[in-house]
JSON list of C-alpha atoms in Angstrom, two decimals:
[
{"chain": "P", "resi": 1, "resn": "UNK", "atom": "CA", "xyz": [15.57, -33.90, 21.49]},
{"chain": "P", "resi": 2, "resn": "UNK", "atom": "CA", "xyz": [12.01, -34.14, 22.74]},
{"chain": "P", "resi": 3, "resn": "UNK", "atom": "CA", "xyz": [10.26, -36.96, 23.35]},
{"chain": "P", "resi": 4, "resn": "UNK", "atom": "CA", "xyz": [7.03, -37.24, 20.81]},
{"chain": "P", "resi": 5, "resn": "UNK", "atom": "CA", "xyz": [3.86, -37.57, 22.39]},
{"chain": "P", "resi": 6, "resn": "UNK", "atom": "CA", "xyz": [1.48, -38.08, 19.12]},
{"chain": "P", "resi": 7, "resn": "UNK", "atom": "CA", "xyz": [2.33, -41.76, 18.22]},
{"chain": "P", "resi": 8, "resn": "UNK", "atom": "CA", "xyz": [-0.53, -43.56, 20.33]},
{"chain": "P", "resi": 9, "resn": "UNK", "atom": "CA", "xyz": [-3.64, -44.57, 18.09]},
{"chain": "P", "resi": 10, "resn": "UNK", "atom": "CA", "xyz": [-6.66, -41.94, 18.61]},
{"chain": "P", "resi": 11, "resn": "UNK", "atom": "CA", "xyz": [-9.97, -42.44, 16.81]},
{"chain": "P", "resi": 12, "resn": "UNK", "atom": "CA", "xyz": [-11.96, -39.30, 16.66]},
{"chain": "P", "resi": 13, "resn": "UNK", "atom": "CA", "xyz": [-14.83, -41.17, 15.60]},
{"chain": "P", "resi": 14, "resn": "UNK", "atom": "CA", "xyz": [-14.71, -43.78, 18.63]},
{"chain": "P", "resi": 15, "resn": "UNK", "atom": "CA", "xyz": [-17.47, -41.44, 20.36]},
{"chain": "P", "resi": 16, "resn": "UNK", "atom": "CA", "xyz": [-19.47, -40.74, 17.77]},
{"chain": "P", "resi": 17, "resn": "UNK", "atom": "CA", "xyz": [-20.46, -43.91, 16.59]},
{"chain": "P", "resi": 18, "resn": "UNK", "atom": "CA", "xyz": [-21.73, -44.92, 20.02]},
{"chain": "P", "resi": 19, "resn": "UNK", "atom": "CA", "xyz": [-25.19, -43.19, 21.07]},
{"chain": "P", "resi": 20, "resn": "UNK", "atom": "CA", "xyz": [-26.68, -41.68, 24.59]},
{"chain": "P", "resi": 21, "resn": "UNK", "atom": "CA", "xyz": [-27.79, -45.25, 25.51]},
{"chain": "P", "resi": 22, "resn": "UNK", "atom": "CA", "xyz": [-24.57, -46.92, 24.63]},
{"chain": "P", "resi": 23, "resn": "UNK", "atom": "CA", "xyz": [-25.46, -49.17, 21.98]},
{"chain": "P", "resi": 24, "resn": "UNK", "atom": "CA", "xyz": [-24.26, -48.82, 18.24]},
{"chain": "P", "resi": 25, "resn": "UNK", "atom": "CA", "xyz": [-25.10, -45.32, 16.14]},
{"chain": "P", "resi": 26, "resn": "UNK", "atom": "CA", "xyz": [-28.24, -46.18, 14.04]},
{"chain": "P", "resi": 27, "resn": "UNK", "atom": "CA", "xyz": [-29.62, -49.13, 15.69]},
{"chain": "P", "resi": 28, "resn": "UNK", "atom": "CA", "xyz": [-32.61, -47.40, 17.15]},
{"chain": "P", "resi": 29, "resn": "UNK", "atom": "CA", "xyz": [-33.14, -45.03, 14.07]},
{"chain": "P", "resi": 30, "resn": "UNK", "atom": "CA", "xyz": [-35.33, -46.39, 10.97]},
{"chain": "P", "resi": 31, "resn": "UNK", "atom": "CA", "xyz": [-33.68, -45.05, 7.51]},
{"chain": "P", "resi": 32, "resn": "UNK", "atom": "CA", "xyz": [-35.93, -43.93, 4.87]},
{"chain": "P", "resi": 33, "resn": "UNK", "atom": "CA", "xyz": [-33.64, -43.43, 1.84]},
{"chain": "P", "resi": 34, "resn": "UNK", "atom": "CA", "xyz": [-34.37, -42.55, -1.95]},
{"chain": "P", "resi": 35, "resn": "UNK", "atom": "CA", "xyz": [-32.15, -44.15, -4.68]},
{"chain": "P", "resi": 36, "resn": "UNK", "atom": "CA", "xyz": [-32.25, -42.44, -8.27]},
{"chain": "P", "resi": 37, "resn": "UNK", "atom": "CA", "xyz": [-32.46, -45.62, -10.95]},
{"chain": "P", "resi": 38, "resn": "UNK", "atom": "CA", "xyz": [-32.53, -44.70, -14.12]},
{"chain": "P", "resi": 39, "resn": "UNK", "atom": "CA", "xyz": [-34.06, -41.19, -15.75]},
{"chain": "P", "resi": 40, "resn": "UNK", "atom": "CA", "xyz": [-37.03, -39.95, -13.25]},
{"chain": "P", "resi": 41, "resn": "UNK", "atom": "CA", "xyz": [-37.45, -43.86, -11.57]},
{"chain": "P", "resi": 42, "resn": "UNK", "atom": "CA", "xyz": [-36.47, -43.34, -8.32]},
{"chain": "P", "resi": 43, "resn": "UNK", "atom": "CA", "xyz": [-36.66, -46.33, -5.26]},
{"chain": "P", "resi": 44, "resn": "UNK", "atom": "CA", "xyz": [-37.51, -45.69, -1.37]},
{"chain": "P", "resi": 45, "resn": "UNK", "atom": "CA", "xyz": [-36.17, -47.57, 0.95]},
{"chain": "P", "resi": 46, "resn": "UNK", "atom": "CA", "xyz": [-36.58, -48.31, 4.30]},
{"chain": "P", "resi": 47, "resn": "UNK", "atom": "CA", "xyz": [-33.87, -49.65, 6.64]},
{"chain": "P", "resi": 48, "resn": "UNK", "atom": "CA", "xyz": [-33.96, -50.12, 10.72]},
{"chain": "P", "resi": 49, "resn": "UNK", "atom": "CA", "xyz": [-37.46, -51.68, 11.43]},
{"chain": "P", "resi": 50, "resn": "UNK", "atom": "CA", "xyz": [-38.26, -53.56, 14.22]},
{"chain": "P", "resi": 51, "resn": "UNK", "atom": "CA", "xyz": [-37.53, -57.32, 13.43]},
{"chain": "P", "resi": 52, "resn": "UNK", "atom": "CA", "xyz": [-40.47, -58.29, 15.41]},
{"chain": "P", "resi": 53, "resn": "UNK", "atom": "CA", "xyz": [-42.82, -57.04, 12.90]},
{"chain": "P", "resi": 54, "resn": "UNK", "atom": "CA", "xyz": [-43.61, -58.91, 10.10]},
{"chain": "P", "resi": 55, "resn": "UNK", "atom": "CA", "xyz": [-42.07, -56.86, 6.47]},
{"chain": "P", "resi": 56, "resn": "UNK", "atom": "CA", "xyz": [-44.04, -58.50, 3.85]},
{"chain": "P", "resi": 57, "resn": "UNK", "atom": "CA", "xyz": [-47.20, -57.10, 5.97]},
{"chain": "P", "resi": 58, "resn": "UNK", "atom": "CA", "xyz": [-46.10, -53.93, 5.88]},
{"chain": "P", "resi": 59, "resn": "UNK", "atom": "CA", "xyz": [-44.40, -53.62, 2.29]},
{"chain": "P", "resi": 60, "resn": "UNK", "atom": "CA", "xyz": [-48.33, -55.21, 1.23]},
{"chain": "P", "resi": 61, "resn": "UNK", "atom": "CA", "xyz": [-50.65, -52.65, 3.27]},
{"chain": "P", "resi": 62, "resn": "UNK", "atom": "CA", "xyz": [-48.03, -50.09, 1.74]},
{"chain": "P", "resi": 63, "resn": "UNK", "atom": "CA", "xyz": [-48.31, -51.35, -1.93]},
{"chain": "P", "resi": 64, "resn": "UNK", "atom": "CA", "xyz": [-52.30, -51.00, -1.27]},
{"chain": "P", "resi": 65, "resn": "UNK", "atom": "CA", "xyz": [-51.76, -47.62, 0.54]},
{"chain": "P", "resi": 66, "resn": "UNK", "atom": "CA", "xyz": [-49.57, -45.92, -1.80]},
{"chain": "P", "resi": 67, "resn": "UNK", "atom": "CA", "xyz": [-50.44, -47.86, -5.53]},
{"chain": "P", "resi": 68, "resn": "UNK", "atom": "CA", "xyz": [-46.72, -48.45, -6.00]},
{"chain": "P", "resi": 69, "resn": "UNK", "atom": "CA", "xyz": [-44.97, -52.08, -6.09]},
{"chain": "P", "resi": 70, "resn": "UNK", "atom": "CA", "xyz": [-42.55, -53.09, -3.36]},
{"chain": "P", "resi": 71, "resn": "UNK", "atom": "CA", "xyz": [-40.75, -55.86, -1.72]},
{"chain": "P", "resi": 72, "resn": "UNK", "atom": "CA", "xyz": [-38.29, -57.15, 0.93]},
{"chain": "P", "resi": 73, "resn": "UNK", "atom": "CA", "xyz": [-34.82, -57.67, -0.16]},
{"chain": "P", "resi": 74, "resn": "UNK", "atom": "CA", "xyz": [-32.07, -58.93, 2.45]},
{"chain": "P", "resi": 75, "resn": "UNK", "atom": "CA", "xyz": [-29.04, -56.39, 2.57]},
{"chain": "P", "resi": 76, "resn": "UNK", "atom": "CA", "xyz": [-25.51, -57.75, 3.49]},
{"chain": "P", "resi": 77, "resn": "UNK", "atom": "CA", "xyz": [-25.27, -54.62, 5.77]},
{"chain": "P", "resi": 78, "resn": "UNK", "atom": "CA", "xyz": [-28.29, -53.28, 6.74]},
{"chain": "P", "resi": 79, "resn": "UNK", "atom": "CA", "xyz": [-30.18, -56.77, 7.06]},
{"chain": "P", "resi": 80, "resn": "UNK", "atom": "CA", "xyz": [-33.93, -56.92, 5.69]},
{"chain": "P", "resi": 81, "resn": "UNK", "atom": "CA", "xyz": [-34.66, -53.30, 4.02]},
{"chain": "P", "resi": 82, "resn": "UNK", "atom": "CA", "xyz": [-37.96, -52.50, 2.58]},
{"chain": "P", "resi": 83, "resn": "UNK", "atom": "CA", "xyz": [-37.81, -51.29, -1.22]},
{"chain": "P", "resi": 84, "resn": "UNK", "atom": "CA", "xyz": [-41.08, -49.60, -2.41]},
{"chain": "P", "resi": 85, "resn": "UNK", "atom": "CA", "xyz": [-40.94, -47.98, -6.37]},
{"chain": "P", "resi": 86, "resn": "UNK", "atom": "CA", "xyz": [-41.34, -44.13, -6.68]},
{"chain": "P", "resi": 87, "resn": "UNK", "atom": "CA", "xyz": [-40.45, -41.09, -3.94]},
{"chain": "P", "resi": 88, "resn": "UNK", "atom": "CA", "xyz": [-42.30, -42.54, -0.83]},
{"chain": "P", "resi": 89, "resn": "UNK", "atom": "CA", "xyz": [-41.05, -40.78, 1.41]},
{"chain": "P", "resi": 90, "resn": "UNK", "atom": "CA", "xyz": [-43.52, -38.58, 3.25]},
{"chain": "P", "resi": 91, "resn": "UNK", "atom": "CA", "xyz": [-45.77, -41.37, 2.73]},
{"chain": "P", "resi": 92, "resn": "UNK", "atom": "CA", "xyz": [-44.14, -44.03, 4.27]},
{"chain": "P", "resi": 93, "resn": "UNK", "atom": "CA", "xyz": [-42.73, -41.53, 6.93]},
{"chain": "P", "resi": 94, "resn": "UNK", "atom": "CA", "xyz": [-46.72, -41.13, 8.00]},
{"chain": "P", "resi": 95, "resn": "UNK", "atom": "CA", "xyz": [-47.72, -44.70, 8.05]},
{"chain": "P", "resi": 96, "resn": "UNK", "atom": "CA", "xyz": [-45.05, -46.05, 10.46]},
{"chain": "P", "resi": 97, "resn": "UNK", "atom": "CA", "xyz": [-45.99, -42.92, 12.41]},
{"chain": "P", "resi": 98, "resn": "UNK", "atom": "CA", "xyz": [-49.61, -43.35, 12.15]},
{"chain": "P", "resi": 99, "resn": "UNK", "atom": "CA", "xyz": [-49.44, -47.19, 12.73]},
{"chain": "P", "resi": 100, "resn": "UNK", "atom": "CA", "xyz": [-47.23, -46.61, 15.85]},
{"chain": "P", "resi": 101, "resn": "UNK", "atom": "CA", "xyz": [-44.36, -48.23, 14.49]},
{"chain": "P", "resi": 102, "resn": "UNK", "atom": "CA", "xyz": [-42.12, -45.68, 15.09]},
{"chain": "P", "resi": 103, "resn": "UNK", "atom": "CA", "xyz": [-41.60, -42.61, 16.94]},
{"chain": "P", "resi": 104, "resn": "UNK", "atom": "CA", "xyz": [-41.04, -39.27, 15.19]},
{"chain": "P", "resi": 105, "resn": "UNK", "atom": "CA", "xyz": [-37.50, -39.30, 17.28]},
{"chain": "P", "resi": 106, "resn": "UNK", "atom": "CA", "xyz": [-36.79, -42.87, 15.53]},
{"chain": "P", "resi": 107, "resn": "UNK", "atom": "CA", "xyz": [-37.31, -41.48, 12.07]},
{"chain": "P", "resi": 108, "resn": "UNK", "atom": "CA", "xyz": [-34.31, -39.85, 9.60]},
{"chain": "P", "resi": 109, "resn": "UNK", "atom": "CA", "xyz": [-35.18, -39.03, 6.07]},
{"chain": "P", "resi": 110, "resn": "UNK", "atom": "CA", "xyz": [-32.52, -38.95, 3.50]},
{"chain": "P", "resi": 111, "resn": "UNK", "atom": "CA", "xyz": [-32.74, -37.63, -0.04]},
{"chain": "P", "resi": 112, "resn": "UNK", "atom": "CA", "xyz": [-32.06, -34.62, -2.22]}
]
């Protein structure tokens, strides 16, 4: 009888989740997300900003900026995430880029 080789623990995954620069998958990257409430309501949010900046500045320049409400909620997993009502987007995609928040490179937009 052979002896079986495929018995040692292998995660596939164990390279993935690590980056170029060695530190965790997603810790550089800022999230912009779109949630679908309830009919045609939808909800952006944005995950992965700098913790240096101050969120209820941006989420209020943003609620000027775009006429929509917003706020700063605290997320078990992702820490503090901006929410901001309607598909933002594009919009909020521009102002971090436009207020040199973020780099194009740092950016991933998810949605439909």
């Amino acid at each position: 009888m052979s002896n079986i080789q495929n018995l040692t623990t292998f995660d596939p995954f164990a390279d993935a989740s690590k980056d170029d620069k060695g530190g965790a998958h997603g810790e550089d990257f800022i999230h912009i997300r779109i949630q679908q409430r309830n009919g045609r309501k939808t909800l952006t949010t944005v995950q992965g900003i700098n913790p240096k900046y101050d969120l209820k500045k941006i989420v209020k320049t943003c609620k000027k900026e775009f006429a929509c409400n917003g706020t700063v909620v605290e997320h078990a997993e992702w820490g503090e995430v901006i929410q901001l009502q309607g598909d933002q987007r594009m919009s909020i995609k521009d102002f971090l880029l436009r207020m040199n928040l973020a780099d194009e490179s740092q950016l991933k937009v998810h949605g439909f």
